[in-house]
């Protein structure tokens, strides 16, 4: 009889491509991964791994068993979802990943409501960029993720996932108080600025490769601007500090914004630049009461922000 936890270990190795990656995904040590795989090899009577430089690769038998392991684990998750649905209450553990502004501006209220309504449900939260958290949901490392895309650039969602819209997050352009456009601060969206008006400015952006950075470059180029990305900063508060120092301008989403430095002015954008915020989870976990409870709590929290 094949051991399910050892099959999970093999599946993690196949997905992550290395012993260390599998260990990180499973939250165990590399030694524990190696021991589980060695026991699995003894169970099947065939080598599942072969040396590949400093790492390892799956043998033909390893790839064959890993394919079966992925299907077995999916069926086990579906069975767990059915049993949880039959029980009818949200219990156990729920793992959520969220991008930084949602961690700050949406999740605290949602989790407080979830705890009040479902005290037996244990929630673990991890801050991650949307691409990473969605991949983690596909792998089974997370149960639910909060993700974003933009009104003019959608993020592809893997076919295995279900998603629901939570809110639209409008954004402003943050400029220094001495900026030539600063006197336009506080206007309505209809009387705001256009992105083209910031064509000569330096920009403070997110890390290269992140979806929001790619969106900014894509959008500015769409208005005929070749953006000058002068500085890279992960957190919005850091970006705003650079703006206050007169080092450039940045996009400032409203979700999780917090206090704005006194030397910064926020300019609405006349074409209503906005982000779509949504929750995603595995389609085969759709019947889990814990997923439904979490989504309901997120919707209620999002409604309070509109």
CSV table of C-alpha atoms in Angstrom, one decimal:
chain,number,residue,atom,x,y,z
A,1,UNK,CA,0.0,0.0,0.0
A,2,UNK,CA,1.5,3.4,-1.0
A,3,UNK,CA,1.7,5.9,1.7
A,4,UNK,CA,-0.2,9.2,1.0
A,5,UNK,CA,2.3,11.5,2.7
A,6,UNK,CA,5.1,10.0,0.7
A,7,UNK,CA,3.1,10.5,-2.5
A,8,UNK,CA,2.6,14.1,-1.4
A,9,UNK,CA,6.4,14.5,-1.1
A,10,UNK,CA,7.0,13.1,-4.5
A,11,UNK,CA,4.3,15.4,-5.9
A,12,UNK,CA,6.0,18.4,-4.3
A,13,UNK,CA,9.3,17.4,-5.8
A,14,UNK,CA,7.8,17.1,-9.2
A,15,UNK,CA,6.2,20.5,-8.9
A,16,UNK,CA,9.1,22.4,-7.3
A,17,UNK,CA,11.9,20.6,-9.2
A,18,UNK,CA,14.2,20.2,-6.3
A,19,UNK,CA,14.5,18.7,-2.8
A,20,UNK,CA,14.9,22.1,-1.2
A,21,UNK,CA,11.9,23.5,-3.2
A,22,UNK,CA,9.8,20.5,-2.1
A,23,UNK,CA,10.9,21.1,1.5
A,24,UNK,CA,9.9,24.7,1.4
A,25,UNK,CA,6.5,23.9,-0.2
A,26,UNK,CA,5.8,21.3,2.5
A,27,UNK,CA,7.2,23.3,5.3
A,28,UNK,CA,9.6,20.5,6.3
A,29,UNK,CA,13.4,20.0,6.3
A,30,UNK,CA,15.3,18.7,3.2
A,31,UNK,CA,16.3,15.7,5.3
A,32,UNK,CA,12.6,14.8,5.9
A,33,UNK,CA,11.9,15.0,2.2
A,34,UNK,CA,14.9,12.8,1.4
A,35,UNK,CA,13.8,10.2,4.0
A,36,UNK,CA,10.2,10.1,2.7
A,37,UNK,CA,11.4,9.6,-0.9
A,38,UNK,CA,13.9,6.9,0.1
A,39,UNK,CA,11.0,5.0,1.9
A,40,UNK,CA,8.8,5.5,-1.2
A,41,UNK,CA,11.5,4.0,-3.4
A,42,UNK,CA,11.7,0.9,-1.1
A,43,UNK,CA,7.9,0.6,-1.2
A,44,UNK,CA,7.8,0.6,-5.1
A,45,UNK,CA,11.0,-1.4,-5.5
A,46,UNK,CA,12.4,1.0,-8.1
A,47,UNK,CA,14.6,4.1,-8.1
A,48,UNK,CA,12.4,7.2,-8.4
A,49,UNK,CA,15.3,9.8,-8.4
A,50,UNK,CA,18.6,10.1,-10.2
A,51,UNK,CA,21.5,12.4,-9.7
A,52,UNK,CA,21.5,15.5,-12.0
A,53,UNK,CA,24.6,17.6,-11.2
A,54,UNK,CA,24.1,18.9,-7.7
A,55,UNK,CA,20.4,18.2,-7.7
A,56,UNK,CA,18.2,15.3,-8.6
A,57,UNK,CA,15.7,14.5,-11.4
A,58,UNK,CA,12.8,12.0,-11.6
A,59,UNK,CA,13.4,8.7,-13.4
A,60,UNK,CA,10.8,7.3,-15.8
A,61,UNK,CA,9.3,5.4,-12.9
A,62,UNK,CA,9.4,8.6,-10.8
A,63,UNK,CA,7.6,10.7,-13.4
A,64,UNK,CA,4.9,7.9,-13.9
A,65,UNK,CA,4.3,7.7,-10.1
A,66,UNK,CA,4.3,11.5,-9.8
A,67,UNK,CA,1.5,11.8,-12.4
A,68,UNK,CA,-0.5,9.3,-10.4
A,69,UNK,CA,0.3,11.1,-7.2
A,70,UNK,CA,-1.1,14.4,-8.5
A,71,UNK,CA,-4.4,12.7,-9.4
A,72,UNK,CA,-4.6,10.8,-6.1
A,73,UNK,CA,-4.0,14.0,-4.1
A,74,UNK,CA,-6.7,15.8,-6.1
A,75,UNK,CA,-9.1,13.0,-5.4
A,76,UNK,CA,-8.3,13.1,-1.7
A,77,UNK,CA,-8.8,16.9,-1.6
A,78,UNK,CA,-12.2,16.4,-3.3
A,79,UNK,CA,-13.1,13.7,-0.8
A,80,UNK,CA,-12.1,16.0,2.1
A,81,UNK,CA,-14.2,18.8,0.6
A,82,UNK,CA,-17.2,16.5,0.3
A,83,UNK,CA,-16.8,15.3,3.9
A,84,UNK,CA,-16.5,18.9,5.1
A,85,UNK,CA,-19.5,19.9,3.1
A,86,UNK,CA,-21.5,17.0,4.6
A,87,UNK,CA,-20.6,18.2,8.1
A,88,UNK,CA,-21.8,21.6,7.1
A,89,UNK,CA,-19.6,23.8,9.3
A,90,UNK,CA,-16.3,25.7,8.7
A,91,UNK,CA,-13.6,23.9,10.8
A,92,UNK,CA,-10.0,22.9,10.5
A,93,UNK,CA,-7.3,25.0,8.8
A,94,UNK,CA,-7.6,27.5,5.9
A,95,UNK,CA,-4.4,28.9,4.3
A,96,UNK,CA,-4.8,32.3,2.5
A,97,UNK,CA,-2.3,34.2,0.4
A,98,UNK,CA,-2.7,38.0,-0.3
A,99,UNK,CA,-0.9,40.8,-1.9
A,100,UNK,CA,0.4,43.6,0.4
A,101,UNK,CA,-2.3,46.2,0.1
A,102,UNK,CA,-5.0,43.6,0.6
A,103,UNK,CA,-3.1,42.3,3.6
A,104,UNK,CA,-3.3,45.7,5.1
A,105,UNK,CA,-6.6,47.1,3.8
A,106,UNK,CA,-9.0,44.1,3.4
A,107,UNK,CA,-7.9,41.0,5.3
A,108,UNK,CA,-7.9,42.3,8.9
A,109,UNK,CA,-11.6,43.1,8.7
A,110,UNK,CA,-12.5,39.9,6.9
A,111,UNK,CA,-10.5,37.7,9.3
A,112,UNK,CA,-12.1,39.4,12.3
A,113,UNK,CA,-15.5,38.6,10.9
A,114,UNK,CA,-14.5,35.1,10.1
A,115,UNK,CA,-13.2,34.5,13.6
A,116,UNK,CA,-16.4,35.8,15.2
A,117,UNK,CA,-18.6,33.6,13.0
A,118,UNK,CA,-16.5,30.5,12.8
A,119,UNK,CA,-14.4,30.2,15.9
A,120,UNK,CA,-13.3,26.6,15.1
A,121,UNK,CA,-11.7,27.6,11.8
A,122,UNK,CA,-7.9,28.3,12.1
A,123,UNK,CA,-6.7,30.7,9.4
A,124,UNK,CA,-3.1,31.1,8.4
A,125,UNK,CA,-2.2,34.0,6.2
A,126,UNK,CA,0.9,34.5,3.9
A,127,UNK,CA,1.8,37.8,2.1
A,128,UNK,CA,2.6,37.0,-1.6
A,129,UNK,CA,2.3,38.6,-5.0
A,130,UNK,CA,-0.7,37.5,-6.9
A,131,UNK,CA,1.2,35.4,-9.4
A,132,UNK,CA,2.9,33.5,-6.6
A,133,UNK,CA,-0.3,33.0,-4.5
A,134,UNK,CA,-2.3,31.7,-7.4
A,135,UNK,CA,0.4,29.2,-8.3
A,136,UNK,CA,0.4,28.1,-4.7
A,137,UNK,CA,-3.4,27.5,-4.8
A,138,UNK,CA,-2.9,25.4,-7.9
A,139,UNK,CA,-0.2,23.4,-6.2
A,140,UNK,CA,-2.3,23.0,-3.1
A,141,UNK,CA,0.0,24.9,-0.9
A,142,UNK,CA,-2.7,27.5,-0.3
A,143,UNK,CA,-6.5,27.1,-0.1
A,144,UNK,CA,-7.5,30.6,-1.2
A,145,UNK,CA,-5.7,33.7,-2.6
A,146,UNK,CA,-6.4,37.4,-3.1
A,147,UNK,CA,-5.3,38.6,-6.5
A,148,UNK,CA,-5.6,41.7,-8.7
A,149,UNK,CA,-5.5,42.7,-12.3
A,150,UNK,CA,-6.2,46.1,-14.0
A,151,UNK,CA,-9.0,47.5,-16.1
A,152,UNK,CA,-6.8,47.4,-19.2
A,153,UNK,CA,-4.6,44.4,-18.5
A,154,UNK,CA,-6.1,41.2,-17.1
A,155,UNK,CA,-4.2,38.5,-15.3
A,156,UNK,CA,-4.8,35.0,-16.6
A,157,UNK,CA,-6.4,32.7,-14.1
A,158,UNK,CA,-5.5,29.0,-14.3
A,159,UNK,CA,-8.3,26.7,-15.5
A,160,UNK,CA,-8.2,24.8,-12.2
A,161,UNK,CA,-9.3,27.8,-10.2
A,162,UNK,CA,-12.6,29.5,-9.5
A,163,UNK,CA,-12.7,33.3,-8.9
A,164,UNK,CA,-15.1,35.9,-7.6
A,165,UNK,CA,-14.9,39.7,-7.8
A,166,UNK,CA,-14.6,41.5,-4.5
A,167,UNK,CA,-14.1,45.2,-5.3
A,168,UNK,CA,-12.7,47.7,-7.8
A,169,UNK,CA,-9.8,49.8,-6.3
A,170,UNK,CA,-9.4,53.2,-7.9
A,171,UNK,CA,-5.9,54.7,-7.9
A,172,UNK,CA,-4.5,58.2,-7.9
A,173,UNK,CA,-1.1,59.6,-9.0
A,174,UNK,CA,1.1,60.7,-6.2
A,175,UNK,CA,3.3,63.8,-6.9
A,176,UNK,CA,5.5,66.0,-4.7
A,177,UNK,CA,3.8,69.1,-3.1
A,178,UNK,CA,6.0,71.3,-5.4
A,179,UNK,CA,5.1,69.5,-8.6
A,180,UNK,CA,3.8,71.5,-11.5
A,181,UNK,CA,0.4,69.6,-11.3
A,182,UNK,CA,0.0,69.7,-7.5
A,183,UNK,CA,-2.7,72.3,-7.5
A,184,UNK,CA,-5.0,69.8,-9.2
A,185,UNK,CA,-5.1,67.6,-6.1
A,186,UNK,CA,-8.5,66.9,-4.6
A,187,UNK,CA,-10.4,67.2,-7.8
A,188,UNK,CA,-13.0,64.6,-8.9
A,189,UNK,CA,-12.2,61.8,-11.4
A,190,UNK,CA,-13.8,63.8,-14.2
A,191,UNK,CA,-11.5,66.8,-13.6
A,192,UNK,CA,-8.3,64.8,-12.9
A,193,UNK,CA,-5.1,64.5,-14.8
A,194,UNK,CA,-4.2,62.2,-17.7
A,195,UNK,CA,-1.2,59.8,-17.5
A,196,UNK,CA,0.2,61.6,-20.5
A,197,UNK,CA,0.6,64.7,-18.4
A,198,UNK,CA,3.3,62.9,-16.4
A,199,UNK,CA,5.2,61.9,-19.5
A,200,UNK,CA,8.3,63.9,-18.5
A,201,UNK,CA,8.4,62.7,-14.9
A,202,UNK,CA,10.5,60.0,-13.3
A,203,UNK,CA,8.5,57.1,-11.9
A,204,UNK,CA,8.8,55.0,-8.7
A,205,UNK,CA,7.6,51.5,-9.5
A,206,UNK,CA,7.3,48.0,-8.2
A,207,UNK,CA,9.9,45.3,-8.7
A,208,UNK,CA,10.5,44.4,-12.3
A,209,UNK,CA,8.6,41.3,-13.3
A,210,UNK,CA,5.7,42.0,-11.0
A,211,UNK,CA,2.3,42.3,-12.6
A,212,UNK,CA,1.8,45.9,-11.4
A,213,UNK,CA,5.2,47.0,-12.8
A,214,UNK,CA,4.4,45.3,-16.1
A,215,UNK,CA,1.0,47.1,-16.1
A,216,UNK,CA,2.5,50.5,-15.5
A,217,UNK,CA,5.0,50.2,-18.3
A,218,UNK,CA,2.3,48.7,-20.6
A,219,UNK,CA,-0.2,51.5,-19.8
A,220,UNK,CA,2.3,54.4,-20.1
A,221,UNK,CA,3.5,53.1,-23.5
A,222,UNK,CA,-0.1,52.8,-24.6
A,223,UNK,CA,-0.4,56.6,-24.1
A,224,UNK,CA,2.8,57.2,-26.1
A,225,UNK,CA,5.1,57.6,-23.1
A,226,UNK,CA,8.3,55.7,-22.8
A,227,UNK,CA,8.4,55.5,-19.0
A,228,UNK,CA,11.5,56.6,-17.1
A,229,UNK,CA,11.6,54.1,-14.1
A,230,UNK,CA,14.0,55.9,-11.8
A,231,UNK,CA,13.4,53.9,-8.6
A,232,UNK,CA,12.1,50.5,-7.5
A,233,UNK,CA,10.3,50.0,-4.2
A,234,UNK,CA,8.1,47.1,-3.0
A,235,UNK,CA,5.9,48.9,-0.5
A,236,UNK,CA,3.6,51.8,-1.3
A,237,UNK,CA,4.6,53.7,1.8
A,238,UNK,CA,8.2,53.6,0.6
A,239,UNK,CA,7.2,54.8,-2.8
A,240,UNK,CA,5.3,57.7,-1.2
A,241,UNK,CA,8.4,58.6,0.8
A,242,UNK,CA,10.4,58.9,-2.4
A,243,UNK,CA,7.6,61.1,-3.9
A,244,UNK,CA,7.7,63.4,-0.9
A,245,UNK,CA,11.5,63.8,-1.3
A,246,UNK,CA,10.8,65.0,-4.9
A,247,UNK,CA,12.4,61.9,-6.5
A,248,UNK,CA,9.5,61.1,-8.9
A,249,UNK,CA,5.8,60.2,-9.1
A,250,UNK,CA,4.0,57.0,-8.4
A,251,UNK,CA,0.6,55.2,-8.7
A,252,UNK,CA,-1.2,55.3,-5.3
A,253,UNK,CA,-4.0,52.7,-4.9
A,254,UNK,CA,-6.7,53.5,-2.3
A,255,UNK,CA,-6.8,50.0,-0.8
A,256,UNK,CA,-4.7,49.9,2.3
A,257,UNK,CA,-3.3,53.3,1.6
A,258,UNK,CA,-3.0,54.7,5.1
A,259,UNK,CA,-1.8,58.2,6.0
A,260,UNK,CA,-0.3,60.2,3.1
A,261,UNK,CA,2.9,62.1,3.9
A,262,UNK,CA,2.3,65.9,4.1
A,263,UNK,CA,4.6,66.6,1.2
A,264,UNK,CA,2.6,64.4,-1.2
A,265,UNK,CA,-0.4,65.4,-3.3
A,266,UNK,CA,-2.8,62.9,-4.7
A,267,UNK,CA,-4.2,63.5,-8.2
A,268,UNK,CA,-7.2,61.7,-9.5
A,269,UNK,CA,-6.9,60.2,-13.0
A,270,UNK,CA,-9.5,61.4,-15.5
A,271,UNK,CA,-9.9,58.0,-17.2
A,272,UNK,CA,-10.5,56.3,-13.8
A,273,UNK,CA,-7.5,53.9,-13.5
A,274,UNK,CA,-8.6,51.0,-11.3
A,275,UNK,CA,-7.6,47.6,-10.1
A,276,UNK,CA,-9.9,44.6,-9.9
A,277,UNK,CA,-9.5,42.7,-6.6
A,278,UNK,CA,-10.8,39.1,-6.5
A,279,UNK,CA,-10.5,35.8,-4.6
A,280,UNK,CA,-9.5,32.5,-6.2
A,281,UNK,CA,-9.6,28.9,-5.0
A,282,UNK,CA,-9.5,25.4,-6.5
A,283,UNK,CA,-12.6,24.4,-8.3
A,284,UNK,CA,-12.5,21.0,-6.7
A,285,UNK,CA,-12.7,22.7,-3.2
A,286,UNK,CA,-15.8,24.7,-4.1
A,287,UNK,CA,-18.0,22.8,-1.7
A,288,UNK,CA,-15.9,23.3,1.4
A,289,UNK,CA,-17.8,25.4,4.0
A,290,UNK,CA,-14.5,27.0,5.1
A,291,UNK,CA,-13.9,28.4,1.5
A,292,UNK,CA,-17.5,29.7,1.3
A,293,UNK,CA,-17.3,31.2,4.8
A,294,UNK,CA,-14.0,33.0,3.9
A,295,UNK,CA,-15.4,34.3,0.6
A,296,UNK,CA,-18.5,35.6,2.4
A,297,UNK,CA,-16.3,37.4,5.0
A,298,UNK,CA,-14.2,38.9,2.2
A,299,UNK,CA,-17.3,40.1,0.4
A,300,UNK,CA,-18.6,41.8,3.5
A,301,UNK,CA,-15.3,43.4,4.3
A,302,UNK,CA,-15.0,44.6,0.7
A,303,UNK,CA,-18.6,46.0,0.7
A,304,UNK,CA,-17.6,48.2,3.7
A,305,UNK,CA,-14.8,49.8,1.6
A,306,UNK,CA,-16.9,50.9,-1.3
